[in-house]
Amino acid sequence: MRPYLDADFPDEESHVDVSPLRPYVLTDGRTEPVDRTLEIEAQVMTTGPGTDALPGLAFEHRDIVGLCAVPMSVAEVAARLKLHIGVARVLVADLAEKGYVRVRRPSLPLAHDIDLIERVIRGLESIR
Amino acid sequence: MDSNPSAKALPVPLKIVIAGGFGVGKTTAVGSISEIKPLTTEAAITTAAEGIDGMEEIPAKTATTVALDFGCITIDETLKLYLFGTPGQDRFGFMWRDLSHGALGAMVIVDARRIDDCYPAVDYFEKLDLPFVVAVNMFDGRLAHTIDDLRWALAISDQTPLIMFDARERVSVRDALISLLQHALKRAASLPTP
């Protein structure tokens, strides 16, 4: 049996306030992400202005704008470009701010969303 | 303003966390059901990890990374489900929080031969009050313990589903995920209307 279940847990607040990832590289020296809350599953897609701006973009931004002609998540951007998740998150937030990519974030909170959960169950049931 | 008409079609992303000790079959499970070959990316554990239990011996400013494996399933034209597999170690707790934020729930994979490995994940999702299932990976088609013994050892509530599955089998992984979502659905139905 989990041996410590009767013990008091450490103060949870000390966990809650720990900052998320703080990437310092590739972000113009900025020390805070533009939007540190961007979820790693958020969908990213290049916009028309992004495609137009592509030739003039610096290399990491250009890679993302090129890649996201097909919509994908922040996590996929990171994996395909071999970037740390935190770095990809900042770069995507940069590009979204400039209007070069669109971002679709999850609709939160989900805990009450019975219709949504039922849709996911139906979707999984169709997998053979 | 937006000259790309198809940009309207971005799906709503959802996610489920796949947790458990090293080598319990997280990446196998993700790979069995994902429609893309599982991808790996790295998340940094930097000074942000200060003060997390188990990290005290690591000097501040030390940066380490942890691999995150993931895959995805298209649910329908407007929903895309991501599965994120993460090592179940105390010291990665801060990454779990990042991953768990907004998750539909979590699947904790257990190797019945070394169930201790899953305790940190079980503890974490209990504290977070995130719906989770414990899925025992049947490595060789048999089990060294009965389900009742396992439930006792894990000390999970009677409401928490405890299931057997085979991480190599798509349909088995699918059913494990459905168990999780049915559990989440029961929870959702019992919550007061916001």
mmCIF file of C-alpha atoms in Angstrom:
data_model
loop_
_atom_site.group_PDB
_atom_site.id
_atom_site.type_symbol
_atom_site.label_atom_id
_atom_site.label_comp_id
_atom_site.label_asym_id
_atom_site.label_seq_id
_atom_site.Cartn_x
_atom_site.Cartn_y
_atom_site.Cartn_z
ATOM 1 C CA MET A 1 0.000 0.000 0.000
ATOM 2 C CA ARG A 2 1.229 3.488 -0.743
ATOM 3 C CA PRO A 3 3.109 3.882 2.530
ATOM 4 C CA TYR A 4 2.792 7.600 3.073
ATOM 5 C CA LEU A 5 -0.948 8.085 2.585
ATOM 6 C CA ASP A 6 -1.461 9.104 6.178
ATOM 7 C CA ALA A 7 1.305 11.683 6.057
ATOM 8 C CA ASP A 8 0.499 15.334 5.442
ATOM 9 C CA PHE A 9 1.240 16.455 1.946
ATOM 10 C CA PRO A 10 3.643 19.324 1.532
ATOM 11 C CA ASP A 11 2.047 22.705 1.098
ATOM 12 C CA GLU A 12 0.503 22.568 -2.327
ATOM 13 C CA GLU A 13 0.857 26.323 -2.825
ATOM 14 C CA SER A 14 4.576 25.925 -3.276
ATOM 15 C CA HIS A 15 3.825 23.823 -6.332
ATOM 16 C CA VAL A 16 1.108 25.987 -7.741
ATOM 17 C CA ASP A 17 3.249 29.098 -7.851
ATOM 18 C CA VAL A 18 6.222 27.550 -9.577
ATOM 19 C CA SER A 19 6.709 29.376 -12.846
ATOM 20 C CA PRO A 20 6.266 27.507 -16.065
ATOM 21 C CA LEU A 21 9.092 27.077 -18.532
ATOM 22 C CA ARG A 22 11.387 30.024 -18.968
ATOM 23 C CA PRO A 23 13.248 29.719 -22.214
ATOM 24 C CA TYR A 24 15.901 32.378 -22.706
ATOM 25 C CA VAL A 25 17.270 31.430 -26.095
ATOM 26 C CA LEU A 26 15.883 32.302 -29.502
ATOM 27 C CA THR A 27 13.535 34.844 -27.996
ATOM 28 C CA ASP A 28 15.319 38.156 -28.603
ATOM 29 C CA GLY A 29 16.614 38.143 -25.065
ATOM 30 C CA ARG A 30 13.145 38.354 -23.646
ATOM 31 C CA THR A 31 12.927 36.790 -20.234
ATOM 32 C CA GLU A 32 9.196 36.135 -20.153
ATOM 33 C CA PRO A 33 7.127 34.375 -22.745
ATOM 34 C CA VAL A 34 4.670 36.608 -24.616
ATOM 35 C CA ASP A 35 1.943 34.282 -23.552
ATOM 36 C CA ARG A 36 3.215 31.808 -21.050
ATOM 37 C CA THR A 37 -0.160 30.163 -20.786
ATOM 38 C CA LEU A 38 -0.316 28.931 -24.371
ATOM 39 C CA GLU A 39 -1.249 25.260 -24.140
ATOM 40 C CA ILE A 40 1.020 22.745 -25.825
ATOM 41 C CA GLU A 41 -1.975 21.207 -27.610
ATOM 42 C CA ALA A 42 -3.097 24.603 -28.998
ATOM 43 C CA GLN A 43 -3.491 24.476 -32.775
ATOM 44 C CA VAL A 44 -1.351 26.726 -34.965
ATOM 45 C CA MET A 45 -1.989 27.649 -38.586
ATOM 46 C CA THR A 46 -0.226 30.081 -40.899
ATOM 47 C CA THR A 47 -2.305 33.036 -42.124
ATOM 48 C CA GLY A 48 -2.218 34.791 -45.483
ATOM 49 C CA PRO A 49 -0.138 37.660 -44.053
ATOM 50 C CA GLY A 50 2.175 35.038 -42.558
ATOM 51 C CA THR A 51 2.703 33.427 -45.955
ATOM 52 C CA ASP A 52 3.322 36.866 -47.485
ATOM 53 C CA ALA A 53 5.861 37.726 -44.775
ATOM 54 C CA LEU A 54 7.669 34.379 -45.006
ATOM 55 C CA PRO A 55 10.669 35.492 -47.121
ATOM 56 C CA GLY A 56 11.536 38.249 -44.662
ATOM 57 C CA LEU A 57 11.288 36.239 -41.455
ATOM 58 C CA ALA A 58 14.197 35.118 -39.285
ATOM 59 C CA PHE A 59 14.914 31.444 -39.463
ATOM 60 C CA GLU A 60 12.989 30.011 -36.503
ATOM 61 C CA HIS A 61 9.937 32.126 -37.303
ATOM 62 C CA ARG A 62 10.228 31.220 -40.957
ATOM 63 C CA ASP A 63 10.376 27.508 -40.124
ATOM 64 C CA ILE A 64 7.184 27.741 -38.096
ATOM 65 C CA VAL A 65 5.274 29.807 -40.669
ATOM 66 C CA GLY A 66 6.364 27.339 -43.345
ATOM 67 C CA LEU A 67 5.473 24.286 -41.296
ATOM 68 C CA CYS A 68 2.066 25.471 -40.103
ATOM 69 C CA ALA A 69 0.593 25.779 -43.583
ATOM 70 C CA VAL A 70 -0.793 22.487 -42.288
ATOM 71 C CA PRO A 71 -2.416 23.091 -38.890
ATOM 72 C CA MET A 72 -0.676 21.421 -35.969
ATOM 73 C CA SER A 73 -0.183 21.735 -32.243
ATOM 74 C CA VAL A 74 2.530 23.704 -30.452
ATOM 75 C CA ALA A 75 3.925 20.334 -29.350
ATOM 76 C CA GLU A 76 4.172 19.152 -32.964
ATOM 77 C CA VAL A 77 5.920 22.395 -33.939
ATOM 78 C CA ALA A 78 8.444 21.741 -31.176
ATOM 79 C CA ALA A 79 8.978 18.109 -32.144
ATOM 80 C CA ARG A 80 9.287 18.696 -35.878
ATOM 81 C CA LEU A 81 11.669 21.646 -35.508
ATOM 82 C CA LYS A 82 13.545 20.040 -32.597
ATOM 83 C CA LEU A 83 12.816 22.931 -30.275
ATOM 84 C CA HIS A 84 12.115 22.730 -26.588
ATOM 85 C CA ILE A 85 8.406 23.019 -25.896
ATOM 86 C CA GLY A 86 8.909 26.278 -24.028
ATOM 87 C CA VAL A 87 10.799 27.843 -26.917
ATOM 88 C CA ALA A 88 8.204 26.760 -29.459
ATOM 89 C CA ARG A 89 5.522 28.238 -27.240
ATOM 90 C CA VAL A 90 7.218 31.635 -27.176
ATOM 91 C CA LEU A 91 7.936 31.693 -30.905
ATOM 92 C CA VAL A 92 4.337 30.765 -31.739
ATOM 93 C CA ALA A 93 3.047 33.447 -29.375
ATOM 94 C CA ASP A 94 5.334 35.971 -31.146
ATOM 95 C CA LEU A 95 3.957 35.010 -34.535
ATOM 96 C CA ALA A 96 0.364 35.066 -33.316
ATOM 97 C CA GLU A 97 0.899 38.569 -31.964
ATOM 98 C CA LYS A 98 2.069 39.676 -35.419
ATOM 99 C CA GLY A 99 -0.878 37.981 -37.106
ATOM 100 C CA TYR A 100 1.311 35.561 -39.013
ATOM 101 C CA VAL A 101 -0.311 32.508 -37.456
ATOM 102 C CA ARG A 102 -3.726 31.822 -36.019
ATOM 103 C CA VAL A 103 -3.956 29.919 -32.782
ATOM 104 C CA ARG A 104 -6.876 27.793 -31.619
ATOM 105 C CA ARG A 105 -6.692 27.183 -27.901
ATOM 106 C CA PRO A 106 -8.666 24.535 -26.035
ATOM 107 C CA SER A 107 -12.055 25.564 -24.723
ATOM 108 C CA LEU A 108 -11.751 25.451 -20.954
ATOM 109 C CA PRO A 109 -12.979 24.353 -18.509
ATOM 110 C CA LEU A 110 -13.841 20.861 -19.687
ATOM 111 C CA ALA A 111 -14.862 19.279 -16.400
ATOM 112 C CA HIS A 112 -18.542 20.200 -16.892
ATOM 113 C CA ASP A 113 -18.751 19.686 -20.618
ATOM 114 C CA ILE A 114 -20.852 16.537 -20.909
ATOM 115 C CA ASP A 115 -21.574 17.007 -24.629
ATOM 116 C CA LEU A 116 -17.914 17.327 -25.452
ATOM 117 C CA ILE A 117 -16.903 14.255 -23.452
ATOM 118 C CA GLU A 118 -19.680 12.254 -25.124
ATOM 119 C CA ARG A 119 -18.445 13.324 -28.534
ATOM 120 C CA VAL A 120 -14.945 12.135 -27.700
ATOM 121 C CA ILE A 121 -16.318 8.771 -26.510
ATOM 122 C CA ARG A 122 -18.264 8.376 -29.770
ATOM 123 C CA GLY A 123 -15.186 9.294 -31.757
ATOM 124 C CA LEU A 124 -13.088 6.690 -29.944
ATOM 125 C CA GLU A 125 -15.790 4.047 -30.317
ATOM 126 C CA SER A 126 -15.519 4.399 -34.085
ATOM 127 C CA ILE A 127 -11.842 3.336 -33.959
ATOM 128 C CA ARG A 128 -11.414 -0.265 -35.023
ATOM 129 C CA MET B 1 -8.705 40.334 -42.870
ATOM 130 C CA ASP B 2 -7.568 36.766 -42.816
ATOM 131 C CA SER B 3 -6.872 35.804 -46.423
ATOM 132 C CA ASN B 4 -6.648 32.121 -45.634
ATOM 133 C CA PRO B 5 -10.219 30.788 -45.640
ATOM 134 C CA SER B 6 -9.288 27.327 -44.387
ATOM 135 C CA ALA B 7 -7.869 28.855 -41.197
ATOM 136 C CA LYS B 8 -11.438 28.903 -39.899
ATOM 137 C CA ALA B 9 -11.312 25.135 -39.811
ATOM 138 C CA LEU B 10 -8.796 24.812 -36.980
ATOM 139 C CA PRO B 11 -9.984 21.988 -34.730
ATOM 140 C CA VAL B 12 -10.505 22.366 -31.007
ATOM 141 C CA PRO B 13 -7.597 20.585 -29.295
ATOM 142 C CA LEU B 14 -8.163 18.227 -26.377
ATOM 143 C CA LYS B 15 -5.696 16.147 -24.437
ATOM 144 C CA ILE B 16 -5.282 13.182 -22.176
ATOM 145 C CA VAL B 17 -2.166 12.636 -20.075
ATOM 146 C CA ILE B 18 -0.561 9.194 -20.195
ATOM 147 C CA ALA B 19 1.527 8.775 -17.054
ATOM 148 C CA GLY B 20 3.429 6.009 -15.307
ATOM 149 C CA GLY B 21 6.933 4.863 -14.510
ATOM 150 C CA PHE B 22 9.717 4.402 -17.017
ATOM 151 C CA GLY B 23 9.243 1.519 -19.404
ATOM 152 C CA VAL B 24 5.623 0.704 -18.491
ATOM 153 C CA GLY B 25 4.403 1.124 -22.055
ATOM 154 C CA LYS B 26 3.357 4.759 -22.335
ATOM 155 C CA THR B 27 4.913 5.322 -25.735
ATOM 156 C CA THR B 28 3.715 1.909 -26.909
ATOM 157 C CA ALA B 29 0.157 2.786 -25.901
ATOM 158 C CA VAL B 30 0.325 6.171 -27.625
ATOM 159 C CA GLY B 31 1.784 4.563 -30.750
ATOM 160 C CA SER B 32 -0.903 1.866 -30.865
ATOM 161 C CA ILE B 33 -3.713 4.349 -31.278
ATOM 162 C CA SER B 34 -2.143 7.541 -32.628
ATOM 163 C CA GLU B 35 -2.757 8.366 -36.266
ATOM 164 C CA ILE B 36 0.713 9.887 -36.461
ATOM 165 C CA LYS B 37 3.934 8.155 -35.545
ATOM 166 C CA PRO B 38 4.525 9.256 -31.939
ATOM 167 C CA LEU B 39 6.656 12.373 -31.775
ATOM 168 C CA THR B 40 9.125 13.246 -29.086
ATOM 169 C CA THR B 41 9.935 16.691 -27.868
ATOM 170 C CA GLU B 42 11.822 17.992 -24.917
ATOM 171 C CA ALA B 43 10.651 20.167 -22.110
ATOM 172 C CA ALA B 44 13.217 21.940 -19.995
ATOM 173 C CA ILE B 45 13.335 21.648 -16.258
ATOM 174 C CA THR B 46 15.165 24.793 -15.305
ATOM 175 C CA THR B 47 15.365 26.866 -12.161
ATOM 176 C CA ALA B 48 11.581 26.672 -12.186
ATOM 177 C CA ALA B 49 12.008 23.292 -10.555
ATOM 178 C CA GLU B 50 13.394 24.831 -7.383
ATOM 179 C CA GLY B 51 11.601 23.730 -4.283
ATOM 180 C CA ILE B 52 9.931 20.740 -5.833
ATOM 181 C CA ASP B 53 10.275 17.676 -3.698
ATOM 182 C CA GLY B 54 13.244 15.620 -4.647
ATOM 183 C CA MET B 55 15.020 18.436 -6.446
ATOM 184 C CA GLU B 56 16.769 19.910 -3.439
ATOM 185 C CA GLU B 57 20.035 18.241 -4.248
ATOM 186 C CA ILE B 58 20.150 19.825 -7.684
ATOM 187 C CA PRO B 59 21.681 23.296 -7.698
ATOM 188 C CA ALA B 60 19.522 26.177 -8.893
ATOM 189 C CA LYS B 61 20.169 27.121 -12.528
ATOM 190 C CA THR B 62 20.808 23.548 -13.490
ATOM 191 C CA ALA B 63 18.817 22.846 -16.608
ATOM 192 C CA THR B 64 17.786 19.332 -17.458
ATOM 193 C CA THR B 65 15.343 18.127 -20.001
ATOM 194 C CA VAL B 66 12.718 15.472 -20.048
ATOM 195 C CA ALA B 67 11.329 13.800 -23.136
ATOM 196 C CA LEU B 68 7.658 14.053 -23.873
ATOM 197 C CA ASP B 69 6.157 11.539 -26.299
ATOM 198 C CA PHE B 70 2.844 12.277 -27.907
ATOM 199 C CA GLY B 71 0.422 11.320 -30.610
ATOM 200 C CA CYS B 72 -3.027 12.388 -31.759
ATOM 201 C CA ILE B 73 -6.429 11.097 -32.802
ATOM 202 C CA THR B 74 -8.886 13.003 -34.969
ATOM 203 C CA ILE B 75 -12.215 12.630 -33.165
ATOM 204 C CA ASP B 76 -14.314 14.394 -35.785
ATOM 205 C CA GLU B 77 -13.911 17.376 -38.075
ATOM 206 C CA THR B 78 -13.825 19.820 -35.178
ATOM 207 C CA LEU B 79 -12.081 17.894 -32.375
ATOM 208 C CA LYS B 80 -8.523 16.643 -32.177
ATOM 209 C CA LEU B 81 -7.386 14.583 -29.215
ATOM 210 C CA TYR B 82 -3.746 14.590 -28.145
ATOM 211 C CA LEU B 83 -2.160 11.948 -25.942
ATOM 212 C CA PHE B 84 0.877 13.113 -24.022
ATOM 213 C CA GLY B 85 3.070 10.494 -22.422
ATOM 214 C CA THR B 86 5.274 11.674 -19.593
ATOM 215 C CA PRO B 87 7.685 9.996 -17.210
ATOM 216 C CA GLY B 88 6.101 9.493 -13.831
ATOM 217 C CA GLN B 89 8.743 10.789 -11.510
ATOM 218 C CA ASP B 90 8.340 13.136 -8.583
ATOM 219 C CA ARG B 91 10.894 15.497 -9.961
ATOM 220 C CA PHE B 92 8.883 16.062 -13.122
ATOM 221 C CA GLY B 93 5.835 17.134 -11.184
ATOM 222 C CA PHE B 94 5.960 20.652 -12.466
ATOM 223 C CA MET B 95 5.696 19.405 -16.027
ATOM 224 C CA TRP B 96 2.686 17.302 -15.118
ATOM 225 C CA ARG B 97 0.924 20.441 -13.985
ATOM 226 C CA ASP B 98 1.594 22.057 -17.322
ATOM 227 C CA LEU B 99 0.343 18.942 -19.064
ATOM 228 C CA SER B 100 -2.650 18.387 -16.836
ATOM 229 C CA HIS B 101 -4.001 21.904 -17.219
ATOM 230 C CA GLY B 102 -7.123 21.536 -19.327
ATOM 231 C CA ALA B 103 -6.741 17.772 -19.757
ATOM 232 C CA LEU B 104 -9.860 15.609 -20.065
ATOM 233 C CA GLY B 105 -8.182 13.189 -17.692
ATOM 234 C CA ALA B 106 -5.211 10.931 -17.202
ATOM 235 C CA MET B 107 -4.376 7.293 -17.715
ATOM 236 C CA VAL B 108 -1.828 5.928 -15.256
ATOM 237 C CA ILE B 109 -0.130 2.872 -16.722
ATOM 238 C CA VAL B 110 1.120 0.303 -14.257
ATOM 239 C CA ASP B 111 3.488 -2.618 -14.537
ATOM 240 C CA ALA B 112 2.067 -5.056 -11.975
ATOM 241 C CA ARG B 113 5.589 -6.282 -11.203
ATOM 242 C CA ARG B 114 6.626 -2.867 -9.910
ATOM 243 C CA ILE B 115 3.542 -0.957 -8.948
ATOM 244 C CA ASP B 116 5.471 1.490 -6.750
ATOM 245 C CA ASP B 117 6.525 3.303 -9.903
ATOM 246 C CA CYS B 118 3.039 4.639 -10.435
ATOM 247 C CA TYR B 119 2.508 6.063 -6.935
ATOM 248 C CA PRO B 120 3.730 9.581 -7.810
ATOM 249 C CA ALA B 121 1.277 9.782 -10.711
ATOM 250 C CA VAL B 122 -1.639 8.445 -8.653
ATOM 251 C CA ASP B 123 -0.827 10.901 -5.871
ATOM 252 C CA TYR B 124 -0.591 13.748 -8.307
ATOM 253 C CA PHE B 125 -3.893 13.233 -10.099
ATOM 254 C CA GLU B 126 -5.695 12.583 -6.813
ATOM 255 C CA LYS B 127 -4.460 15.878 -5.431
ATOM 256 C CA LEU B 128 -5.306 17.671 -8.645
ATOM 257 C CA ASP B 129 -8.773 16.091 -8.654
ATOM 258 C CA LEU B 130 -8.332 15.191 -12.315
ATOM 259 C CA PRO B 131 -10.310 12.129 -13.453
ATOM 260 C CA PHE B 132 -7.930 9.224 -13.986
ATOM 261 C CA VAL B 133 -7.901 5.498 -14.568
ATOM 262 C CA VAL B 134 -5.232 3.053 -13.565
ATOM 263 C CA ALA B 135 -4.471 0.747 -16.477
ATOM 264 C CA VAL B 136 -2.396 -2.338 -15.775
ATOM 265 C CA ASN B 137 -0.331 -3.250 -18.802
ATOM 266 C CA MET B 138 -0.525 -7.000 -19.408
ATOM 267 C CA PHE B 139 2.981 -7.578 -20.642
ATOM 268 C CA ASP B 140 2.681 -11.322 -20.970
ATOM 269 C CA GLY B 141 -1.068 -11.791 -20.867
ATOM 270 C CA ARG B 142 -1.194 -12.728 -17.201
ATOM 271 C CA LEU B 143 -1.119 -10.956 -13.914
ATOM 272 C CA ALA B 144 0.868 -11.645 -10.773
ATOM 273 C CA HIS B 145 -1.815 -10.120 -8.535
ATOM 274 C CA THR B 146 -5.581 -10.052 -8.433
ATOM 275 C CA ILE B 147 -7.372 -6.821 -9.228
ATOM 276 C CA ASP B 148 -8.513 -6.601 -5.607
ATOM 277 C CA ASP B 149 -4.936 -6.897 -4.383
ATOM 278 C CA LEU B 150 -3.867 -4.194 -6.775
ATOM 279 C CA ARG B 151 -6.673 -1.870 -5.755
ATOM 280 C CA TRP B 152 -5.708 -2.333 -2.136
ATOM 281 C CA ALA B 153 -2.027 -1.760 -2.882
ATOM 282 C CA LEU B 154 -2.746 1.389 -4.844
ATOM 283 C CA ALA B 155 -5.250 2.633 -2.272
ATOM 284 C CA ILE B 156 -7.399 4.212 -4.945
ATOM 285 C CA SER B 157 -11.045 4.989 -4.429
ATOM 286 C CA ASP B 158 -13.716 2.522 -5.522
ATOM 287 C CA GLN B 159 -14.832 5.060 -8.105
ATOM 288 C CA THR B 160 -11.450 5.136 -9.819
ATOM 289 C CA PRO B 161 -11.482 2.585 -12.640
ATOM 290 C CA LEU B 162 -8.766 -0.062 -12.446
ATOM 291 C CA ILE B 163 -8.483 -1.955 -15.700
ATOM 292 C CA MET B 164 -6.290 -4.426 -17.502
ATOM 293 C CA PHE B 165 -5.107 -3.600 -20.966
ATOM 294 C CA ASP B 166 -2.478 -4.376 -23.547
ATOM 295 C CA ALA B 167 -0.537 -1.306 -24.666
ATOM 296 C CA ARG B 168 0.304 -3.016 -27.956
ATOM 297 C CA GLU B 169 -3.332 -3.447 -29.001
ATOM 298 C CA ARG B 170 -5.140 -0.516 -30.547
ATOM 299 C CA VAL B 171 -8.593 -1.661 -29.445
ATOM 300 C CA SER B 172 -7.360 -2.314 -25.921
ATOM 301 C CA VAL B 173 -5.900 1.196 -25.668
ATOM 302 C CA ARG B 174 -9.107 2.602 -27.148
ATOM 303 C CA ASP B 175 -11.167 0.818 -24.487
ATOM 304 C CA ALA B 176 -8.887 2.080 -21.726
ATOM 305 C CA LEU B 177 -9.376 5.644 -22.971
ATOM 306 C CA ILE B 178 -13.138 5.116 -23.161
ATOM 307 C CA SER B 179 -13.123 3.900 -19.524
ATOM 308 C CA LEU B 180 -11.356 7.098 -18.572
ATOM 309 C CA LEU B 181 -13.845 9.263 -20.439
ATOM 310 C CA GLN B 182 -16.844 7.439 -18.996
ATOM 311 C CA HIS B 183 -15.357 8.087 -15.579
ATOM 312 C CA ALA B 184 -14.902 11.755 -16.505
ATOM 313 C CA LEU B 185 -18.489 11.832 -17.754
ATOM 314 C CA LYS B 186 -19.847 10.509 -14.457
ATOM 315 C CA ARG B 187 -17.849 13.147 -12.679
ATOM 316 C CA ALA B 188 -19.133 15.868 -15.014
ATOM 317 C CA ALA B 189 -22.730 14.754 -14.475
ATOM 318 C CA SER B 190 -22.290 14.911 -10.685
ATOM 319 C CA LEU B 191 -20.766 18.391 -10.673
ATOM 320 C CA PRO B 192 -22.994 21.357 -9.906
ATOM 321 C CA THR B 193 -23.835 23.438 -12.966
ATOM 322 C CA PRO B 194 -21.289 26.240 -13.204
#
